[in-house]
């Protein structure tokens, strides 16, 4: 009888605990700590090695300014909570803008997804290179991008839109079942946007105009996708590989602000950039290359209404993941809400294609997609302030065959 | 029933208890993409977080993100109303390929352009050369390592192969630029006006004596070439 009572008690306890850790609405969580001062040392942000050996449940929603209300620790059970990485998609550095070639790539992705039941929700970014513009005498300035080497030539926004439409049609024509795709039309924040100037103020003006036009172009493709019926499967967003060494923050901020202002920021963009040199521990006075601050990185990756972070997690040491975790910690403590990452990007195939991904000290920049995704997941998970139990996508970038 | 057997009962209940604990955890891992209506759920999640956020910039951002997600929903609804059906032939919608002249093929030789970035690396490209060298079709880029002050660099790519590499100039005398190519040897100039030579088949900078000698250096072994994915749709 005593045993039965004990058993029932155990079960009741389990049910109560189960309810306690079940997803709870964000409004039921701990009081918001939006004014939390930046700490110079945070044990939670620099967990001890043993911290990874704990299982901690978390709410599904965004934690506003603080950890989840209910926390359960089960020692040495962390493997239970780290889910398998989602299937990786193929993202491209575009070298051929022929819509027929992009159609074939879209169809290939759809067929590959159809062959994997778990690949029903994928993300692909088409990276068309640095923002650029050209002006011929007596004509209006034409905006677009400068394609990557070795293609290395100017293409207009019209060409980019046509290429993206080709990819969408190819995917849609070949997709099966309930498979879906989010397509990012991408550029990067390098260079003078056709200004032929290194003056940050001149570049700022050009970047601003480019951001506005990029948003209009992406919105037009999204609208076409809807009116053609393709948006049942394909969602169109913008994308930008924002790297700190490629321009001062004022230039990139100008692009972001203009992009965001178009159409009331209804078309998001994914920042698939790096946070090179960013701290991995709280460092409020940090200043990076070109004068970037954490506030600048935050704005370009999450603070702007249109921005969502999809960070490059290239390095096998996991430093990239820790840098972005620290950015999310900055967001939580300074702005009251952690960042919400949409996934992780790797470059394993690009490294296989072109080499140059190994440093003299043995470090490598060619994380496989599942490793990069896991590094980010684990880094975010270790601190309740940055914990994110859903990390939607994994994508690996490669060079398009010409 | 013997008493010792009853000790299994709490263990069974304990297992059930662990299972009860695991259900909500696993449910969280299911991933939004596995279900319909991701945009709607994400919008609801952000809206729920909004009242908690005191920071004006963050709140404005969240409101914008929610609006974007709602707009995404409306686009999906528009598309659903169209009711388009994919063709039987998956190639039926493929656009007519552009004539080769309009595609992205580039001429061989030295190619000039604006400074460009080589993503995934710290290399800024100042110009490039494309052609055959040592029986391999390749492109060589000359430029600067952005992370190493004044360090010039040559990067070699083989078409659809991992046989490339990155080669630092012997001295950090600024960005390099290709000015000529003769029989597989690049002639480059740095920012101080000095001339350097790079042997493409050997993949190395040459000392002045080697450059004078004009004798062939050991050639790197060609790497396996990637097989491009087969074209799904024949060109009509």
XYZ file of C-alpha atoms in Angstrom:
638
model
C 0.000 0.000 0.000
C 2.821 2.308 0.901
C 4.464 1.544 -2.418
C 1.288 2.330 -4.325
C 0.914 5.626 -2.494
C 4.511 6.509 -3.213
C 4.014 5.696 -6.860
C 0.892 7.818 -7.140
C 2.685 10.653 -5.411
C 5.545 10.358 -7.863
C 3.171 10.445 -10.799
C 1.313 13.455 -9.450
C 4.592 15.236 -8.922
C 5.574 14.455 -12.485
C 2.286 15.772 -13.852
C 2.648 18.985 -11.865
C 6.218 19.400 -13.055
C 5.137 18.592 -16.590
C 2.571 21.361 -16.448
C 5.112 23.691 -14.947
C 7.534 23.292 -17.808
C 4.928 23.199 -20.533
C 4.973 26.145 -22.892
C 3.592 29.202 -21.192
C 2.576 32.467 -22.760
C 5.198 35.143 -22.601
C 2.913 37.332 -20.507
C 2.968 34.705 -17.759
C 6.704 34.896 -17.383
C 8.870 36.731 -14.930
C 8.597 40.489 -14.550
C 10.362 42.297 -17.344
C 13.787 43.669 -16.570
C 14.135 46.076 -19.426
C 16.363 48.410 -17.484
C 18.876 45.779 -16.485
C 22.244 47.482 -16.537
C 24.958 45.939 -18.621
C 27.088 43.752 -16.434
C 30.786 43.563 -16.929
C 30.897 40.034 -15.601
C 28.025 37.624 -15.935
C 28.303 34.078 -14.713
C 25.318 33.139 -16.827
C 26.926 34.511 -19.939
C 30.124 32.603 -19.391
C 28.911 29.248 -18.224
C 31.244 26.777 -16.697
C 31.990 23.663 -18.715
C 29.658 21.727 -16.474
C 26.761 23.900 -17.457
C 26.344 21.996 -20.674
C 25.576 18.889 -18.671
C 22.276 20.253 -17.479
C 18.932 20.038 -19.130
C 16.949 23.163 -18.773
C 13.516 23.510 -20.200
C 12.526 26.808 -21.642
C 9.394 28.471 -22.910
C 8.749 28.309 -26.610
C 8.168 32.013 -26.807
C 10.569 34.893 -26.679
C 11.758 35.551 -23.147
C 11.370 39.246 -22.551
C 14.244 40.450 -20.477
C 14.660 37.450 -18.261
C 14.837 33.721 -17.986
C 11.835 31.432 -18.017
C 9.724 31.298 -14.915
C 9.914 27.562 -14.459
C 13.203 25.837 -14.739
C 13.976 22.207 -14.227
C 17.488 20.864 -14.091
C 18.226 17.251 -14.833
C 21.958 16.662 -14.568
C 23.760 14.968 -17.442
C 20.693 14.862 -19.665
C 21.527 17.634 -22.121
C 21.579 15.236 -25.037
C 17.829 14.818 -24.598
C 17.173 18.459 -25.320
C 19.494 19.135 -28.252
C 17.350 18.235 -31.245
C 18.803 17.012 -34.502
C 19.740 19.777 -36.886
C 17.206 20.483 -39.607
C 18.129 19.326 -43.108
C 20.451 21.756 -44.824
C 19.532 23.563 -48.005
C 21.910 24.853 -50.671
C 22.450 28.590 -50.808
C 24.373 30.178 -53.681
C 26.895 32.816 -54.566
C 25.282 33.571 -57.900
C 27.621 33.652 -60.899
C 25.063 33.149 -63.670
C 21.887 35.209 -63.691
C 20.150 33.472 -66.588
C 16.600 32.786 -65.298
C 16.689 29.388 -67.023
C 19.767 28.410 -64.997
C 18.117 29.581 -61.779
C 14.961 27.673 -62.718
C 17.018 24.486 -62.819
C 18.509 25.231 -59.403
C 15.056 25.838 -57.942
C 13.801 22.584 -59.414
C 16.852 20.735 -58.043
C 16.186 22.057 -54.550
C 12.527 21.025 -54.768
C 13.432 17.539 -55.960
C 16.040 17.146 -53.244
C 13.490 18.241 -50.650
C 10.886 15.859 -52.010
C 13.309 12.994 -51.478
C 13.693 13.873 -47.785
C 10.440 13.834 -45.807
C 11.942 16.076 -43.124
C 12.886 18.750 -45.678
C 9.456 20.352 -45.809
C 10.499 23.831 -44.726
C 13.700 25.139 -46.260
C 15.552 28.406 -46.712
C 17.682 29.333 -49.715
C 19.527 32.581 -50.282
C 20.662 33.737 -53.687
C 23.587 36.076 -53.063
C 24.050 38.441 -56.006
C 27.079 40.314 -54.638
C 27.816 43.829 -53.519
C 25.382 46.675 -53.996
C 26.299 48.724 -57.037
C 25.042 51.291 -59.498
C 26.120 52.566 -62.868
C 25.420 55.786 -64.652
C 25.846 56.425 -68.307
C 25.979 59.987 -69.496
C 22.550 61.381 -70.256
C 20.786 58.438 -68.639
C 19.402 57.726 -65.205
C 21.563 55.839 -62.741
C 20.841 52.118 -62.856
C 20.895 50.202 -59.579
C 21.793 46.581 -58.948
C 24.832 44.603 -57.831
C 28.341 43.784 -58.907
C 28.513 40.007 -59.263
C 31.207 38.082 -57.439
C 34.452 37.174 -59.112
C 35.024 35.574 -61.469
C 31.727 36.680 -63.077
C 32.534 40.211 -61.947
C 30.156 42.428 -63.801
C 27.268 44.767 -63.123
C 23.703 43.462 -63.144
C 20.576 45.547 -62.711
C 17.734 45.085 -60.242
C 15.595 43.912 -63.172
C 18.082 41.146 -63.931
C 18.170 40.130 -60.272
C 14.377 40.042 -60.039
C 14.143 37.943 -63.210
C 16.724 35.496 -61.854
C 14.833 35.169 -58.561
C 11.564 34.640 -60.408
C 13.217 31.862 -62.399
C 14.278 30.121 -59.197
C 10.793 30.462 -57.698
C 9.134 29.034 -60.795
C 11.565 26.121 -60.872
C 10.945 25.317 -57.234
C 7.189 25.624 -57.568
C 7.021 23.475 -60.692
C 8.999 20.637 -59.091
C 7.873 20.766 -55.436
C 5.877 17.914 -53.956
C 3.547 17.445 -51.008
C 3.532 20.208 -48.467
C 7.112 21.336 -49.083
C 7.775 25.030 -48.638
C 10.655 27.369 -49.298
C 11.696 30.777 -48.083
C 13.839 32.497 -50.710
C 16.182 35.306 -49.692
C 17.270 37.705 -52.443
C 20.682 38.676 -51.206
C 23.350 41.323 -51.492
C 26.144 42.454 -49.153
C 27.341 45.625 -47.483
C 30.730 45.880 -49.173
C 31.986 48.792 -51.229
C 30.811 52.154 -52.436
C 27.526 51.202 -54.146
C 28.835 52.629 -57.382
C 29.792 55.955 -55.843
C 33.469 55.351 -56.645
C 34.189 57.001 -53.309
C 35.696 55.991 -50.004
C 34.094 58.946 -48.221
C 31.681 57.409 -45.689
C 29.181 60.233 -46.172
C 29.071 59.782 -49.927
C 28.760 56.039 -49.503
C 25.994 56.566 -46.960
C 23.872 58.412 -49.499
C 24.414 55.718 -52.126
C 23.768 52.910 -49.633
C 20.540 54.571 -48.596
C 19.287 54.693 -52.164
C 20.389 51.120 -52.776
C 18.537 49.910 -49.673
C 15.362 51.602 -50.825
C 15.591 50.108 -54.291
C 16.485 46.657 -52.956
C 13.382 46.643 -50.769
C 11.220 47.721 -53.701
C 12.681 44.997 -55.903
C 12.206 42.287 -53.243
C 8.663 43.493 -52.586
C 7.863 43.352 -56.293
C 9.062 39.735 -56.516
C 7.052 38.832 -53.406
C 3.970 40.468 -54.860
C 4.454 38.674 -58.203
C 4.899 35.386 -56.340
C 1.561 35.945 -54.601
C -0.379 37.028 -57.670
C 1.007 34.073 -59.658
C -0.044 31.611 -56.991
C 3.521 30.612 -56.127
C 3.427 32.095 -52.621
C 1.527 29.049 -51.389
C 4.939 27.393 -51.439
C 7.490 30.178 -51.704
C 7.959 33.106 -49.322
C 10.209 35.892 -50.585
C 12.430 37.945 -48.293
C 15.466 40.167 -48.689
C 18.909 39.171 -47.452
C 22.166 40.956 -46.737
C 25.596 39.557 -45.867
C 26.555 42.330 -43.445
C 30.191 42.206 -42.364
C 31.860 44.745 -40.127
C 35.087 45.005 -42.106
C 33.295 45.834 -45.329
C 32.018 49.313 -44.479
C 31.646 51.695 -41.541
C 28.409 51.352 -39.585
C 26.883 54.601 -40.841
C 26.911 53.275 -44.418
C 25.259 49.997 -43.456
C 22.790 51.684 -41.138
C 21.720 53.904 -44.019
C 21.006 50.849 -46.180
C 19.076 49.176 -43.359
C 17.032 52.268 -42.525
C 16.019 52.806 -46.147
C 15.175 49.174 -46.700
C 13.094 49.156 -43.551
C 11.232 52.326 -44.464
C 9.946 50.942 -47.759
C 6.396 49.630 -47.543
C 6.409 50.002 -43.766
C 9.087 47.273 -43.559
C 6.613 44.605 -44.598
C 9.257 42.536 -46.373
C 11.889 41.348 -43.917
C 15.541 40.786 -44.705
C 17.814 38.151 -43.221
C 21.226 39.324 -42.092
C 23.482 36.404 -43.005
C 26.634 38.160 -41.961
C 29.482 37.816 -39.542
C 30.239 39.496 -36.250
C 33.969 39.376 -36.795
C 35.954 40.504 -33.763
C 32.829 40.699 -31.614
C 33.222 39.796 -27.928
C 32.194 36.447 -26.478
C 31.690 37.867 -22.991
C 29.886 41.037 -21.871
C 31.980 43.997 -23.022
C 29.936 47.216 -23.055
C 32.734 49.441 -24.326
C 33.658 47.140 -27.194
C 34.437 48.786 -30.489
C 35.191 46.735 -33.553
C 36.704 47.223 -36.954
C 35.528 50.347 -38.815
C 34.114 51.699 -35.536
C 31.241 49.223 -35.233
C 29.649 48.872 -31.799
C 27.370 46.157 -30.483
C 24.493 48.599 -30.858
C 25.270 48.889 -34.574
C 25.417 45.110 -34.984
C 22.185 44.754 -33.022
C 20.427 47.300 -35.202
C 21.490 45.666 -38.467
C 20.679 42.119 -37.310
C 17.600 42.506 -35.118
C 16.862 46.043 -33.950
C 15.615 47.274 -37.315
C 12.047 46.172 -37.884
C 12.902 44.354 -41.100
C 15.982 42.551 -39.707
C 16.254 38.889 -38.709
C 19.590 37.220 -37.907
C 20.860 34.206 -39.865
C 24.504 34.243 -38.771
C 27.511 32.690 -40.455
C 28.758 29.937 -38.162
C 31.858 28.976 -40.092
C 34.646 28.414 -37.570
C 35.124 24.933 -36.151
C 36.084 26.360 -32.752
C 32.525 27.594 -32.188
C 33.638 31.208 -31.688
C 31.181 32.541 -34.257
C 28.310 30.965 -32.333
C 29.538 32.456 -29.065
C 29.891 35.898 -30.636
C 26.282 35.830 -31.801
C 25.108 34.434 -28.481
C 26.741 37.428 -26.857
C 24.920 39.723 -29.297
C 21.655 38.119 -28.223
C 22.657 38.617 -24.589
C 23.307 42.277 -25.404
C 19.852 42.525 -26.938
C 18.214 40.931 -23.902
C 19.991 43.084 -21.350
C 20.071 46.376 -23.239
C 16.801 46.224 -25.143
C 14.731 43.825 -23.081
C 14.391 41.008 -25.581
C 16.798 38.442 -26.901
C 17.427 38.086 -30.629
C 15.396 35.499 -32.479
C 17.712 33.670 -34.874
C 16.088 32.085 -37.912
C 18.912 29.611 -38.404
C 22.606 29.160 -39.120
C 24.631 29.435 -42.299
C 27.755 27.429 -43.097
C 30.118 27.306 -46.084
C 31.324 23.726 -46.207
C 30.757 23.238 -49.930
C 32.175 26.663 -50.835
C 35.322 25.619 -48.994
C 35.451 22.340 -50.878
C 35.052 24.242 -54.134
C 37.608 26.968 -53.534
C 39.793 25.997 -50.625
C 41.386 28.674 -48.451
C 39.373 27.750 -45.351
C 42.220 26.506 -43.173
C 44.339 28.812 -41.061
C 47.987 28.239 -40.279
C 47.069 27.459 -36.652
C 44.860 24.583 -37.806
C 41.533 26.302 -37.287
C 39.062 25.707 -40.072
C 36.180 27.728 -41.476
C 34.319 24.810 -43.031
C 31.851 23.665 -40.389
C 29.436 21.086 -41.802
C 25.877 22.458 -41.702
C 24.741 20.306 -38.786
C 27.804 21.258 -36.752
C 27.339 24.982 -37.357
C 23.669 24.748 -36.469
C 24.428 22.791 -33.309
C 27.146 25.231 -32.235
C 24.672 28.083 -32.431
C 21.900 26.144 -30.740
C 24.126 25.118 -27.853
C 25.657 28.558 -27.417
C 22.220 30.156 -27.214
C 20.881 27.428 -24.964
C 23.518 27.777 -22.287
C 22.220 31.103 -21.030
C 18.553 31.482 -20.036
C 18.637 35.027 -21.359
C 19.435 33.877 -24.883
C 17.863 30.433 -24.919
C 16.017 29.648 -28.116
C 14.459 26.227 -28.440
C 13.516 26.644 -32.087
C 16.226 27.321 -34.623
C 14.367 26.932 -37.861
C 16.878 26.562 -40.685
C 20.271 25.343 -41.700
C 21.746 26.370 -45.036
C 25.161 25.840 -46.625
C 26.520 28.226 -49.209
C 28.351 27.251 -52.376
C 29.513 28.846 -55.582
C 27.132 28.410 -58.447
C 28.610 26.595 -61.422
C 28.966 28.893 -64.375
C 2.858 -11.470 -4.834
C 6.337 -11.531 -3.343
C 7.235 -8.221 -1.754
C 10.460 -7.653 -3.734
C 8.522 -7.633 -7.025
C 6.526 -4.626 -5.876
C 9.644 -2.484 -6.004
C 9.225 -2.404 -9.766
C 5.996 -0.488 -9.457
C 7.578 2.829 -8.419
C 10.136 2.355 -11.163
C 7.393 2.018 -13.740
C 5.721 5.128 -12.374
C 9.050 6.915 -12.383
C 9.485 6.036 -16.059
C 6.012 7.375 -16.754
C 6.946 10.504 -14.854
C 10.038 11.025 -16.999
C 7.939 10.488 -20.102
C 5.487 13.116 -18.864
C 8.393 15.487 -18.438
C 9.746 14.722 -21.868
C 6.515 15.395 -23.771
C 6.517 19.182 -23.477
C 10.272 19.317 -24.116
C 10.003 17.221 -27.261
C 6.962 19.167 -28.363
C 9.105 22.297 -28.304
C 11.659 20.626 -30.554
C 9.095 19.724 -33.175
C 9.987 22.882 -35.073
C 7.556 25.377 -36.510
C 8.371 24.414 -40.048
C 6.820 21.028 -39.489
C 3.445 22.713 -39.180
C 1.343 25.072 -41.206
C 0.993 28.742 -40.367
C 4.470 29.566 -39.149
C 4.035 33.260 -39.849
C 0.830 33.424 -37.827
C 2.360 31.642 -34.865
C 5.507 33.745 -34.915
C 3.426 36.912 -35.134
C 1.376 35.778 -32.130
C 4.560 34.988 -30.225
C 6.003 38.435 -30.881
C 2.733 40.118 -30.011
C 2.676 38.265 -26.709
C 6.181 39.518 -25.934
C 5.374 43.099 -26.899
C 3.698 44.260 -23.648
C 6.773 43.136 -21.731
C 9.164 45.273 -23.714
C 9.807 48.731 -22.267
C 12.573 49.653 -24.691
C 11.043 51.889 -27.371
C 13.416 50.825 -30.157
C 12.772 47.158 -29.467
C 9.018 47.672 -29.254
C 8.969 49.546 -32.571
C 10.991 46.779 -34.120
C 8.637 44.108 -32.822
C 5.602 45.942 -34.141
C 7.237 46.102 -37.560
C 8.103 42.419 -37.473
C 4.541 41.504 -36.567
C 3.225 43.656 -39.421
C 5.603 41.922 -41.825
C 4.469 38.493 -40.693
C 0.823 39.463 -41.098
C 1.607 40.757 -44.582
C 3.294 37.458 -45.379
C 0.103 35.691 -44.347
C -1.901 37.914 -46.669
C 0.418 37.100 -49.584
C -0.060 33.399 -48.941
C -3.816 33.912 -48.872
C -3.659 35.807 -52.171
C -1.696 32.978 -53.742
C -4.076 30.363 -52.382
C -6.993 32.221 -53.933
C -5.275 32.084 -57.332
C -5.335 28.306 -57.096
C -2.468 27.748 -59.518
C -1.667 24.110 -60.269
C 1.859 22.984 -61.171
C 2.238 21.600 -64.692
C 2.628 17.869 -65.303
C 5.974 18.534 -66.984
C 8.262 20.149 -64.375
C 10.216 21.837 -67.154
C 7.174 23.435 -68.745
C 7.625 26.794 -67.043
C 11.354 27.139 -67.655
C 12.212 30.435 -69.328
C 14.073 30.352 -72.602
C 17.793 30.413 -71.804
C 19.527 33.644 -72.646
C 21.868 33.654 -75.615
C 25.412 32.898 -74.507
C 26.497 36.441 -75.294
C 24.048 37.785 -72.749
C 24.866 35.238 -70.089
C 27.593 35.724 -67.559
C 30.517 34.317 -69.508
C 33.578 36.541 -69.185
C 36.438 36.893 -71.620
C 39.819 35.400 -70.854
C 42.674 37.656 -69.854
C 42.965 40.447 -67.309
C 39.688 41.812 -66.055
C 39.382 45.159 -64.311
C 36.518 46.380 -62.143
C 35.710 48.037 -58.865
C 37.270 46.658 -55.704
C 35.373 43.537 -54.817
C 35.108 41.269 -51.846
C 35.694 37.550 -51.768
C 33.072 36.305 -49.319
C 34.082 33.793 -46.697
C 37.610 35.183 -46.758
C 39.348 38.426 -45.850
C 40.467 39.074 -49.406
C 39.734 42.270 -51.299
C 40.049 41.677 -55.035
C 41.726 44.411 -57.098
C 41.711 42.638 -60.453
C 41.750 39.143 -61.930
C 43.091 37.028 -64.741
C 41.349 34.017 -66.326
C 42.811 31.467 -68.714
C 44.718 28.187 -69.097
C 47.903 27.630 -67.123
C 49.675 24.305 -66.782
C 46.822 22.591 -68.579
C 44.258 23.783 -66.050
C 41.605 26.427 -66.560
C 41.759 28.832 -63.674
C 41.218 32.345 -62.423
C 43.815 34.228 -60.408
C 42.835 37.191 -58.253
C 45.225 39.842 -56.995
C 44.469 42.077 -54.058
C 44.813 42.662 -50.369
C 44.185 40.804 -47.124
C 41.916 43.128 -45.171
C 42.873 41.547 -41.848
C 46.653 41.807 -42.368
C 47.898 45.398 -42.783
C 49.497 45.948 -46.159
C 49.538 42.262 -47.036
C 49.156 41.626 -50.749
C 47.753 38.327 -51.907
C 47.118 36.152 -54.931
C 44.191 33.726 -54.857
C 43.903 30.950 -57.428
C 40.649 29.179 -58.273
C 40.309 26.236 -60.582
C 36.953 25.921 -62.299
C 34.745 23.518 -60.317
C 37.644 22.082 -58.382
C 39.189 22.443 -54.935
C 42.625 22.896 -56.420
C 42.871 26.577 -55.608
C 44.646 28.354 -52.827
C 45.679 31.643 -51.277
C 49.278 32.906 -51.538
C 50.635 35.832 -49.549
C 53.150 38.190 -51.139
C 56.685 37.783 -49.733
C 56.533 41.264 -48.169
C 53.597 43.281 -46.886
C 53.983 46.097 -49.390
C 50.342 46.752 -50.111
C 47.690 45.481 -52.482
C 48.767 43.617 -55.599
C 47.480 44.121 -59.106
C 48.049 41.954 -62.167
C 49.635 43.850 -65.034
C 50.528 40.996 -67.406
C 50.564 37.250 -67.917
C 53.153 35.423 -69.947
C 53.312 31.655 -70.306
C 51.601 30.960 -67.019
C 53.487 33.604 -65.041
C 51.702 36.605 -63.634
C 53.480 39.928 -63.464
C 52.136 41.964 -60.566
C 52.777 45.377 -59.111
C 52.424 46.335 -55.455
C 51.541 49.731 -53.989
C 55.189 50.742 -53.887
C 55.581 50.113 -57.582
C 57.693 46.989 -57.189
C 57.250 44.189 -59.711
C 56.563 40.652 -58.481
C 56.154 37.400 -60.392
C 53.814 34.529 -59.580
C 54.092 31.169 -61.293
C 50.602 29.753 -61.794
C 51.414 26.071 -62.481
C 53.778 26.002 -59.486
C 51.530 28.209 -57.369
C 54.320 30.285 -55.877
C 55.906 33.704 -55.949
C 59.265 33.727 -57.667
C 62.492 35.092 -56.369
C 64.241 37.496 -58.797
C 66.668 34.696 -59.690
C 63.839 32.278 -60.468
C 62.068 34.915 -62.516
C 65.241 35.494 -64.537
C 65.962 31.797 -65.039
C 62.670 31.169 -66.820
C 63.062 27.464 -66.114
C 59.940 25.510 -65.316
C 59.147 24.955 -61.658
C 57.460 21.809 -60.302
C 53.797 21.900 -61.176
C 51.116 21.312 -58.565
C 49.105 18.152 -58.977
C 45.674 18.850 -60.502
C 42.821 18.216 -58.133
C 39.740 16.179 -59.022
C 37.127 18.243 -60.785
C 33.621 18.437 -59.418
C 31.008 17.003 -61.705
C 28.349 19.649 -62.227
C 24.833 18.524 -61.419
C 23.035 17.247 -64.509
C 20.631 19.667 -66.129
C 17.110 18.665 -65.222
C 15.441 20.381 -68.108
C 16.837 20.104 -71.623
C 17.360 23.381 -73.397
C 14.560 23.753 -75.915
